[in-house]
PDB file of C-alpha atoms in Angstrom:
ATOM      1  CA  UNK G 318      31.986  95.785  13.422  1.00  0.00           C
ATOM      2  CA  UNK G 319      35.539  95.729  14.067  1.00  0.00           C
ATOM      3  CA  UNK G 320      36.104  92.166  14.575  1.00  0.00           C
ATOM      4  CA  UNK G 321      33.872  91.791  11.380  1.00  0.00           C
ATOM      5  CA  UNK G 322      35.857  93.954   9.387  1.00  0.00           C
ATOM      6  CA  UNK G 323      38.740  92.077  11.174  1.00  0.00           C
ATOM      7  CA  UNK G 324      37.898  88.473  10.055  1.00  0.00           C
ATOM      8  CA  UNK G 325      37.493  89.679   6.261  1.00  0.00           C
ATOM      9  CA  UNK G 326      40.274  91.589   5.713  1.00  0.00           C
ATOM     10  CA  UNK G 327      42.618  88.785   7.276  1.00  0.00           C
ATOM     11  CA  UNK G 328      40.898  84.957   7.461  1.00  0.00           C
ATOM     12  CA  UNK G 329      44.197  83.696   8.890  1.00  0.00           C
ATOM     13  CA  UNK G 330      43.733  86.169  11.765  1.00  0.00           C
ATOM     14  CA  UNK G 331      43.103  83.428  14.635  1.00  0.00           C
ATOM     15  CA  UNK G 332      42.981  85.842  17.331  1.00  0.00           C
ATOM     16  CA  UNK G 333      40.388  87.900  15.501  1.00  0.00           C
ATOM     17  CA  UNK G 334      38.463  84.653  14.115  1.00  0.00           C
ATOM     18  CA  UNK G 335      38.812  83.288  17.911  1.00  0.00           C
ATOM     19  CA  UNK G 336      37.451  86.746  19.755  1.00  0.00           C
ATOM     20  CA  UNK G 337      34.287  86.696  16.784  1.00  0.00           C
ATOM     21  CA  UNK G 338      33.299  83.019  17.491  1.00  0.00           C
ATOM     22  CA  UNK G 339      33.426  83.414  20.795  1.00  0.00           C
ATOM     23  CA  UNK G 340      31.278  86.556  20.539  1.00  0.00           C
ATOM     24  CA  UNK G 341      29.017  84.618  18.615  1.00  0.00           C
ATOM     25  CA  UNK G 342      27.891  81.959  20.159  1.00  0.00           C
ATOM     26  CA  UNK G 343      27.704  83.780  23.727  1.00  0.00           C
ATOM     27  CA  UNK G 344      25.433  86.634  22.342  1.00  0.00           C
ATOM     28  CA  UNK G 345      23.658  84.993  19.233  1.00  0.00           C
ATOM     29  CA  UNK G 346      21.877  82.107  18.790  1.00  0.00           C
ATOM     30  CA  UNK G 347      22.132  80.922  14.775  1.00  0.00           C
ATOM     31  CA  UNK G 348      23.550  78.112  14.556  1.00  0.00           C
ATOM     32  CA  UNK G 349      24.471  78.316  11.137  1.00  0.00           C
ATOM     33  CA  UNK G 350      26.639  81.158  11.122  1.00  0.00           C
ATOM     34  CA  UNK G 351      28.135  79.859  14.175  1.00  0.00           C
ATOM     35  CA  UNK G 352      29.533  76.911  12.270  1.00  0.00           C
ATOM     36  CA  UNK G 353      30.889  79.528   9.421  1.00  0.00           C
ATOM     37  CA  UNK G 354      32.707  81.542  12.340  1.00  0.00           C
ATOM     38  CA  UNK G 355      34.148  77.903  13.568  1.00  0.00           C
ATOM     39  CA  UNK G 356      35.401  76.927  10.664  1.00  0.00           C
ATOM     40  CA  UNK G 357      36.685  80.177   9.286  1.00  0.00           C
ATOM     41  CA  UNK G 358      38.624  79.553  12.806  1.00  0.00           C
ATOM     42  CA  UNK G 359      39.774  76.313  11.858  1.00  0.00           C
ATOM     43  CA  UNK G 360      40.863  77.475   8.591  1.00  0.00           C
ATOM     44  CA  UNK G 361      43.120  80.037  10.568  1.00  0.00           C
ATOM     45  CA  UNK G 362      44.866  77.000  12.554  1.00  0.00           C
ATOM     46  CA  UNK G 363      44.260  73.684  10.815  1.00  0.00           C
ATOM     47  CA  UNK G 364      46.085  71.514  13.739  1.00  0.00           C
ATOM     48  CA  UNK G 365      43.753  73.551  16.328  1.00  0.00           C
ATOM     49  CA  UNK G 366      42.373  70.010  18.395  1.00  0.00           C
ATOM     50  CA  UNK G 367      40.546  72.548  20.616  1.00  0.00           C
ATOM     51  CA  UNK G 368      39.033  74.439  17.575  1.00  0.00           C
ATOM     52  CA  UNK G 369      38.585  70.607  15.549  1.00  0.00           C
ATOM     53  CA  UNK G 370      36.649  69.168  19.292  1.00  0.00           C
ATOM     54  CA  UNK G 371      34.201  72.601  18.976  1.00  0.00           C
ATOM     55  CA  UNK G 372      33.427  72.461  15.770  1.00  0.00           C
ATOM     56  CA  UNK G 373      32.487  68.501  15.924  1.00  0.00           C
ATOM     57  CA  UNK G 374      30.703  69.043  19.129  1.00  0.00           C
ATOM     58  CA  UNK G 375      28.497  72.191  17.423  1.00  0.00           C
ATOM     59  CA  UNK G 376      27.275  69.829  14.798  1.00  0.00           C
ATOM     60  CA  UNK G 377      26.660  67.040  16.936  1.00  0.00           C
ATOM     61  CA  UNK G 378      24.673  68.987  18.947  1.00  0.00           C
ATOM     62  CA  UNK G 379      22.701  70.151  15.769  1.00  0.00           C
ATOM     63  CA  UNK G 380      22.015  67.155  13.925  1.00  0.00           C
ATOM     64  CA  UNK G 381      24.748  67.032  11.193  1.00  0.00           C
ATOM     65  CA  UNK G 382      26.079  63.686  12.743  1.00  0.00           C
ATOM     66  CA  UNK G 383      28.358  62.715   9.543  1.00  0.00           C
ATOM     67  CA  UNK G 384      29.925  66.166   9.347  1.00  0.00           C
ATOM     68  CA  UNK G 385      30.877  65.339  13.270  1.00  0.00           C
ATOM     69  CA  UNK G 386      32.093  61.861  12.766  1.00  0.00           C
ATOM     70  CA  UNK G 387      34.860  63.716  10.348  1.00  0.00           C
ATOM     71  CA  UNK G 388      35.497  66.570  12.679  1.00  0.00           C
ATOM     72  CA  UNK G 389      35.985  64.171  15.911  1.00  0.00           C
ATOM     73  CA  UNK G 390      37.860  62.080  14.050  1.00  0.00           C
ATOM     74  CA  UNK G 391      40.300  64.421  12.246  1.00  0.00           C
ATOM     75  CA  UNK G 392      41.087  65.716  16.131  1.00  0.00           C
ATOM     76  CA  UNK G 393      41.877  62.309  17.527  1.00  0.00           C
ATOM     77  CA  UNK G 394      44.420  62.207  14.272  1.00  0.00           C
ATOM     78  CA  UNK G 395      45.360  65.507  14.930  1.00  0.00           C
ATOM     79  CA  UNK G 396      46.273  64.735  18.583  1.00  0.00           C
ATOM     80  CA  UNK G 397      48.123  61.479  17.369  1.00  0.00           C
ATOM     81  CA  UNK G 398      50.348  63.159  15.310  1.00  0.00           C
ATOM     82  CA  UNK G 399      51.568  65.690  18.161  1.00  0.00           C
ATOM     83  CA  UNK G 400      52.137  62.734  20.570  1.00  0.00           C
ATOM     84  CA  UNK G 401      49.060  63.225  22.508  1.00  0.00           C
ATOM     85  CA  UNK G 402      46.673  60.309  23.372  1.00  0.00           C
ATOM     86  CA  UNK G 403      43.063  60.938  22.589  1.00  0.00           C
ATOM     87  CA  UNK G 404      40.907  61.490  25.789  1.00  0.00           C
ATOM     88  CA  UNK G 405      38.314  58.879  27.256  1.00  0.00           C
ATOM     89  CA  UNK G 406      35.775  62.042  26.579  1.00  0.00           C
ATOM     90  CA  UNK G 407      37.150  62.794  22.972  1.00  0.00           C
ATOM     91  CA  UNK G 408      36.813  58.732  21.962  1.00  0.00           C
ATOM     92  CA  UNK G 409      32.955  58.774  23.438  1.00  0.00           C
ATOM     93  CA  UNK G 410      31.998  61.570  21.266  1.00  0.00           C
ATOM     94  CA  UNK G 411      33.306  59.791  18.248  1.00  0.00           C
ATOM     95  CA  UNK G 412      31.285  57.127  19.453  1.00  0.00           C
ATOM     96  CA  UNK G 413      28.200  59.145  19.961  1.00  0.00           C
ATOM     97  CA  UNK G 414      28.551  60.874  16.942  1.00  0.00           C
ATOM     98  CA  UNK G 415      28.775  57.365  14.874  1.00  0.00           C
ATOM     99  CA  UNK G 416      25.701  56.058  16.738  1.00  0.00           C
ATOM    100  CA  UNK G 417      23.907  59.063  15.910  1.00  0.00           C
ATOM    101  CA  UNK G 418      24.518  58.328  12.561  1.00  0.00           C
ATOM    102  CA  UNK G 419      23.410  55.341  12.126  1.00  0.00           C
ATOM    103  CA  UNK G 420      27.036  53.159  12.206  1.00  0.00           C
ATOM    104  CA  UNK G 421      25.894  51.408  15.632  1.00  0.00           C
ATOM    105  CA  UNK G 422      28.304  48.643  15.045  1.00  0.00           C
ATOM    106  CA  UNK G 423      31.566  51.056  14.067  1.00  0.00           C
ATOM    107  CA  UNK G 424      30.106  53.577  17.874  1.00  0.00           C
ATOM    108  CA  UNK G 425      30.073  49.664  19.960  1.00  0.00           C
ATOM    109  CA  UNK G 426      33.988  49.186  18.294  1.00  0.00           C
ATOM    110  CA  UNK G 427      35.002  52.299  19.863  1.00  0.00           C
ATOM    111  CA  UNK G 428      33.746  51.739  22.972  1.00  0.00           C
ATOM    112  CA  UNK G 429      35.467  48.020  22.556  1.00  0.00           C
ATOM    113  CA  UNK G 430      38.665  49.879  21.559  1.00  0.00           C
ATOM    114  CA  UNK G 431      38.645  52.219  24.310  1.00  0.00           C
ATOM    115  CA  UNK G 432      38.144  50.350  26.912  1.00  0.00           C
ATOM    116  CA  UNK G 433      40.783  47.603  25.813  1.00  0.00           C
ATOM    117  CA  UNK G 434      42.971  50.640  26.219  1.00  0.00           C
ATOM    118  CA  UNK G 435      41.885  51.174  29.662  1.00  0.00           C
ATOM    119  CA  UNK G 436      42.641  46.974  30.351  1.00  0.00           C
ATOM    120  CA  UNK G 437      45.696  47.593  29.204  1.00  0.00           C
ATOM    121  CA  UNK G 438      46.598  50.491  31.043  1.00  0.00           C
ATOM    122  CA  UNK G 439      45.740  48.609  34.120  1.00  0.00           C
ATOM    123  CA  UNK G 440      47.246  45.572  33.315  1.00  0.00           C
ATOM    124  CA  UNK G 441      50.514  47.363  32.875  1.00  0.00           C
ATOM    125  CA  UNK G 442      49.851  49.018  36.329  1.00  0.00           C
ATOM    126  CA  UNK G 443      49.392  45.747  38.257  1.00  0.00           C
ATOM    127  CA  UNK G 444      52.509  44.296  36.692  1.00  0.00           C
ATOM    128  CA  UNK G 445      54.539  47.133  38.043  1.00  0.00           C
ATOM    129  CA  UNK G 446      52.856  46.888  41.682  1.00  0.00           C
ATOM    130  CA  UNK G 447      53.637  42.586  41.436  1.00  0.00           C
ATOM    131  CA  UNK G 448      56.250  41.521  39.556  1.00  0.00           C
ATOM    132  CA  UNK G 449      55.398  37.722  40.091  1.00  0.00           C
ATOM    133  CA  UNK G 450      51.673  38.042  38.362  1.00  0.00           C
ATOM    134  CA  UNK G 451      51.971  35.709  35.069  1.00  0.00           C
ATOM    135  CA  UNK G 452      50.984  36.781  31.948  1.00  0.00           C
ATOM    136  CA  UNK G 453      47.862  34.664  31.640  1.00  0.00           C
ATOM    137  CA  UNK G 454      47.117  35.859  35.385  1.00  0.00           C
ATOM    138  CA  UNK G 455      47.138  39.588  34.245  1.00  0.00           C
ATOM    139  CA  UNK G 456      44.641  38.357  30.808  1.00  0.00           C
ATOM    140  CA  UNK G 457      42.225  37.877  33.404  1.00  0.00           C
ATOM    141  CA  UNK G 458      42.020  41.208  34.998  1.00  0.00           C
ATOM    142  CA  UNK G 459      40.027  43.683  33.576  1.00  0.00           C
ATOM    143  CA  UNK G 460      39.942  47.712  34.435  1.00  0.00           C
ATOM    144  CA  UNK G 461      37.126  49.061  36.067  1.00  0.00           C
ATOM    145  CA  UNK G 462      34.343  50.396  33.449  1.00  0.00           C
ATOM    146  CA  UNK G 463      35.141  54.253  32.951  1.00  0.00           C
ATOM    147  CA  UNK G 464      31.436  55.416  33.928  1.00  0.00           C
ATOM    148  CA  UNK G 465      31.098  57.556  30.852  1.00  0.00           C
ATOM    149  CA  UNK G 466      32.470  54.930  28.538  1.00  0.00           C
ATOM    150  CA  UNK G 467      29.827  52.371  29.936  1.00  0.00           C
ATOM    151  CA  UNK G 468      26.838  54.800  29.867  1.00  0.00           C
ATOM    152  CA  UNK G 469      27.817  54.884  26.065  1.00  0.00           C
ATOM    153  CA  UNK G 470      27.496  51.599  25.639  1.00  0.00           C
ATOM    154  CA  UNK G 471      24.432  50.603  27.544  1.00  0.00           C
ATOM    155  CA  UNK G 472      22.854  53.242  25.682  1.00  0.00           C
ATOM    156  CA  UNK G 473      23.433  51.840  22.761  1.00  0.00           C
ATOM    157  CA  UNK G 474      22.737  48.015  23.058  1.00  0.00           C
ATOM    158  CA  UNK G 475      19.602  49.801  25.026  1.00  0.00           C
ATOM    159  CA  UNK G 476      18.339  51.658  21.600  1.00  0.00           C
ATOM    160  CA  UNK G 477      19.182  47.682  19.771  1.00  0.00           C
ATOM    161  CA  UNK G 478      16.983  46.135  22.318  1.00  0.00           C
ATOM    162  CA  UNK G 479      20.221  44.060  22.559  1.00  0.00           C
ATOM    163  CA  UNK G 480      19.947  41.119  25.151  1.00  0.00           C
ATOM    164  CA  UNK G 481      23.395  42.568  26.816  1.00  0.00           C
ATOM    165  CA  UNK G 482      21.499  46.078  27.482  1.00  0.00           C
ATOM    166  CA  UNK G 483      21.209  45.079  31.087  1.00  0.00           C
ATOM    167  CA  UNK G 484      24.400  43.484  32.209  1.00  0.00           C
ATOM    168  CA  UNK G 485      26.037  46.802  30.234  1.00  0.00           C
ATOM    169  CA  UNK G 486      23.731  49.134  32.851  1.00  0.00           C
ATOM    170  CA  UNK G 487      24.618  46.935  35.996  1.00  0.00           C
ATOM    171  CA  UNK G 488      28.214  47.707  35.258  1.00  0.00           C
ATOM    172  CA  UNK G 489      27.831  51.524  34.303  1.00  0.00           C
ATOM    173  CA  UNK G 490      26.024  51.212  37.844  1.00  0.00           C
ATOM    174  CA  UNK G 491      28.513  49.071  39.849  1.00  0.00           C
ATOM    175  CA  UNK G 492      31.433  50.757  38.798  1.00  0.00           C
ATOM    176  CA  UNK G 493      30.221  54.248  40.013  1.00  0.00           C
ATOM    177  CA  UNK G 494      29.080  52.017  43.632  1.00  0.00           C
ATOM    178  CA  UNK G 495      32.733  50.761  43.722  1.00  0.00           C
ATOM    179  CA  UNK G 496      34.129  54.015  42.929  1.00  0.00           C
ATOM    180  CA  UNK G 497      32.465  55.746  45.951  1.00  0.00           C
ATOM    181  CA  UNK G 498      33.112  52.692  48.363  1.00  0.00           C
ATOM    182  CA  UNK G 499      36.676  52.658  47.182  1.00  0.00           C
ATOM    183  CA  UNK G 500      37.070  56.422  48.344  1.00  0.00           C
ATOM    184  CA  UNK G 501      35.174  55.855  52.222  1.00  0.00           C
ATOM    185  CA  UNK G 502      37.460  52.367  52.366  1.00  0.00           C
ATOM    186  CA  UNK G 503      40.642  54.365  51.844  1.00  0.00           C
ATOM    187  CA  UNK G 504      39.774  56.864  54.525  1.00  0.00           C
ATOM    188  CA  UNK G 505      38.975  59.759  52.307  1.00  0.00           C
ATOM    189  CA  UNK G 506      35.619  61.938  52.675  1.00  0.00           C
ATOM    190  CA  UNK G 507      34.363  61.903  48.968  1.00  0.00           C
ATOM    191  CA  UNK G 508      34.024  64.977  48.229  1.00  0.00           C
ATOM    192  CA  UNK G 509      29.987  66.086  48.240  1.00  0.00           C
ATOM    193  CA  UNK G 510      29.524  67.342  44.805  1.00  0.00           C
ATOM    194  CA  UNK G 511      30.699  64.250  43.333  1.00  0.00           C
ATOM    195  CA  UNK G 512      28.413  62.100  45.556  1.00  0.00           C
ATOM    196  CA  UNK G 513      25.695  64.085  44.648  1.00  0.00           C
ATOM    197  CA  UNK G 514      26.413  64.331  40.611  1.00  0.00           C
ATOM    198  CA  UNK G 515      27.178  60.312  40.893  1.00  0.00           C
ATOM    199  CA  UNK G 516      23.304  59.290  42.358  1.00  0.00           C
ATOM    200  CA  UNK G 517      22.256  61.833  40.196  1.00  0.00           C
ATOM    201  CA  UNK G 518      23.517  60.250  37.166  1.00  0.00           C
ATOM    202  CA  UNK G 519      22.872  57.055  38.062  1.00  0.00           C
ATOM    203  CA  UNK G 520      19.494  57.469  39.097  1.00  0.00           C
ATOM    204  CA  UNK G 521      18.984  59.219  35.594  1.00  0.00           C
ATOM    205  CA  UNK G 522      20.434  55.925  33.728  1.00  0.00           C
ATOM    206  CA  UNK G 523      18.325  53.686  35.747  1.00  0.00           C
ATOM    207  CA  UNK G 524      14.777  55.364  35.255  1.00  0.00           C
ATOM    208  CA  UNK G 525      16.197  56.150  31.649  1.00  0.00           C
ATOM    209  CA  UNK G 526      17.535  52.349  30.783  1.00  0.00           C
ATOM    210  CA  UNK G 527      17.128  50.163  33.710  1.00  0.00           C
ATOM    211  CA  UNK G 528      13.976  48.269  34.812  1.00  0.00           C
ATOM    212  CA  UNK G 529      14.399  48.758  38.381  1.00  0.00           C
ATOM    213  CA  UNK G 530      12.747  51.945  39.465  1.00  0.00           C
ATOM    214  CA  UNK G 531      12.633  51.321  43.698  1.00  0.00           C
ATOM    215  CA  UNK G 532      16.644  51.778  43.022  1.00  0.00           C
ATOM    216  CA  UNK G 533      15.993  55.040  41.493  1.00  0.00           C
ATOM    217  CA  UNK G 534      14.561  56.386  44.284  1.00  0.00           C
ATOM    218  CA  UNK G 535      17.260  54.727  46.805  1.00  0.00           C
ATOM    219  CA  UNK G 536      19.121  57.130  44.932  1.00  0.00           C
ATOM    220  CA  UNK G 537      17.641  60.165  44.840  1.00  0.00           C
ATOM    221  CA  UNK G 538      16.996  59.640  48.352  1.00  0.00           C
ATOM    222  CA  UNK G 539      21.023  59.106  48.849  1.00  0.00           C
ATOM    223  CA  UNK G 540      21.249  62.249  46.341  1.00  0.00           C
ATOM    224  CA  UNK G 541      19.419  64.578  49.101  1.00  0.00           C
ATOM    225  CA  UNK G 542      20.700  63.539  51.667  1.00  0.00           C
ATOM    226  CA  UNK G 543      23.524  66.132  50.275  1.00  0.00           C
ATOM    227  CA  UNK G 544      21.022  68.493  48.812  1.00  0.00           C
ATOM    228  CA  UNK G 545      17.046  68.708  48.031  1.00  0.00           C
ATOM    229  CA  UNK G 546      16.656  68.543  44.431  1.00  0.00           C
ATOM    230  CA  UNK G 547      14.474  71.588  43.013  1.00  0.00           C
ATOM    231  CA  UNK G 548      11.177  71.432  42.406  1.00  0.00           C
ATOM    232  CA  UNK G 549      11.795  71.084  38.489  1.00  0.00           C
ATOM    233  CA  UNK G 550      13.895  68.723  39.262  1.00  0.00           C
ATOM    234  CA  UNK G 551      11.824  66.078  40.736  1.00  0.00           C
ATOM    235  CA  UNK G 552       9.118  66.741  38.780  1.00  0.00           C
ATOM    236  CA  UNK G 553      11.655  65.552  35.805  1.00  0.00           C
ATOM    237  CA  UNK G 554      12.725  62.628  37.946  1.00  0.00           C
ATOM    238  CA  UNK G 555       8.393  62.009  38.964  1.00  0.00           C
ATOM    239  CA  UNK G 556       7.440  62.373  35.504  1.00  0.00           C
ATOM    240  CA  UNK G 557       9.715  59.985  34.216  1.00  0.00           C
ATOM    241  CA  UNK G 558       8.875  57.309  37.242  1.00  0.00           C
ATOM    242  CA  UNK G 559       5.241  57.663  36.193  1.00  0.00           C
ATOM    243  CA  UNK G 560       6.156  57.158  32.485  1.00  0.00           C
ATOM    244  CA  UNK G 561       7.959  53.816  33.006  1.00  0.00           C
ATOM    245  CA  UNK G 562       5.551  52.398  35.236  1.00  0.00           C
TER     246      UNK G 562
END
């Protein structure tokens, strides 16, 4: 009552617009008025990214996918005008959010975008480490594919039965192999919650986009050797096997 009472005698109260959301959407689940508390919160702090990223996320997550292509994309200009690059994580919800409604081709730029960012990122780094590489040397190197950036994209070629579905998965796939091999190469012991989340996703894409399902189970099996998976668990991972065969 008294954060009610709060919020409507003072809209531009953030920290009393901030303690009601949060209230909200840990204790009650109505996803409409959770939206109203978000953006009365917005309304409080128009330059919030944090409050701009929660807001597109909550109707992502509930179906109004135009309303979130505006949201994620007012926060990535939000963040640009304070100086702060847009995360890999922020750019891949835009994406999802554009694929989810229906602008497949603007979702694939994005993902094109971001990861010539990532090239050139690298690039940059290898000319620093070797001054003597040419420029048309460094043209030719490319950045590992950012795992989540790649799932994004196989996924979608996937849903346009596109003939570049596969070759997308194999990197998604190859890049999280290399990642893990890089780590035991360099002498480090990966750390066992990553190993385990890495099969665990990759196993998921495979059975989910992929064709070959004996490499699913190579990586469950790789997946337990850290820790069984529940009983739930691999009746999800069984009952999709069965399905795609």
């Amino acid at each position: 009552n008294a954060l009610s009472r709060a919020v409507a005698l003072d809209p531009s109260n953030r920290s009393a617009a901030a303690l009601a959301a949060g209230y909200f959407r840990m204790y009650v689940s109505d996803p409409v008025a959770e939206a109203e508390l978000l953006v009365n919160l917005l309304l409080a702090d128009l330059t919030d990214v944090s409050t701009q990223v929660a807001l597109a996320q909550h109707l992502l997550e509930n179906g109004a996918y135009a309303g979130a292509v505006r949201m994620y994309r007012l926060a990535v200009k939000t963040g640009e005008a304070n100086r702060f690059s847009p995360t890999n994580e922020l750019m891949m919800d835009l994406a999802l959010a554009l694929w989810a409604n229906g602008e497949d081709d603007k979702a694939l730029e994005q993902v094109r975008l971001r990861q010539s960012y990532a090239d050139a990122q690298f690039r940059n780094l290898l000319r620093q480490e070797n001054k003597t590489l040419t420029g048309v040397q460094l043209m030719d190197m490319f950045a590992p594919v950012e795992p989540t950036t790649g799932t994004v994209r196989a996924a979608i070629l996937a849903s346009r039965k596109d003939p570049g579905a596969k070759a997308a998965l194999n990197d998604v796939i190859e890049s999280n192999t290399q990642y893990l091999a890089n780590l035991h190469a360099t002498g480090q012991t990966p750390d066992p919650a990553l190993v385990l989340d890495t099969n665990l996703n990759m196993a998921l894409l495979q059975v989910w986009l992929g064709d070959d399902l004996d490499r699913v189970e190579q990586m469950l099996a790789e997946a337990e050797k850290i820790q069984p998976l529940s009983a739930s668990a691999r009746a999800r991972f069984d009952g999709w096997l069965a399905f795609r065969r």
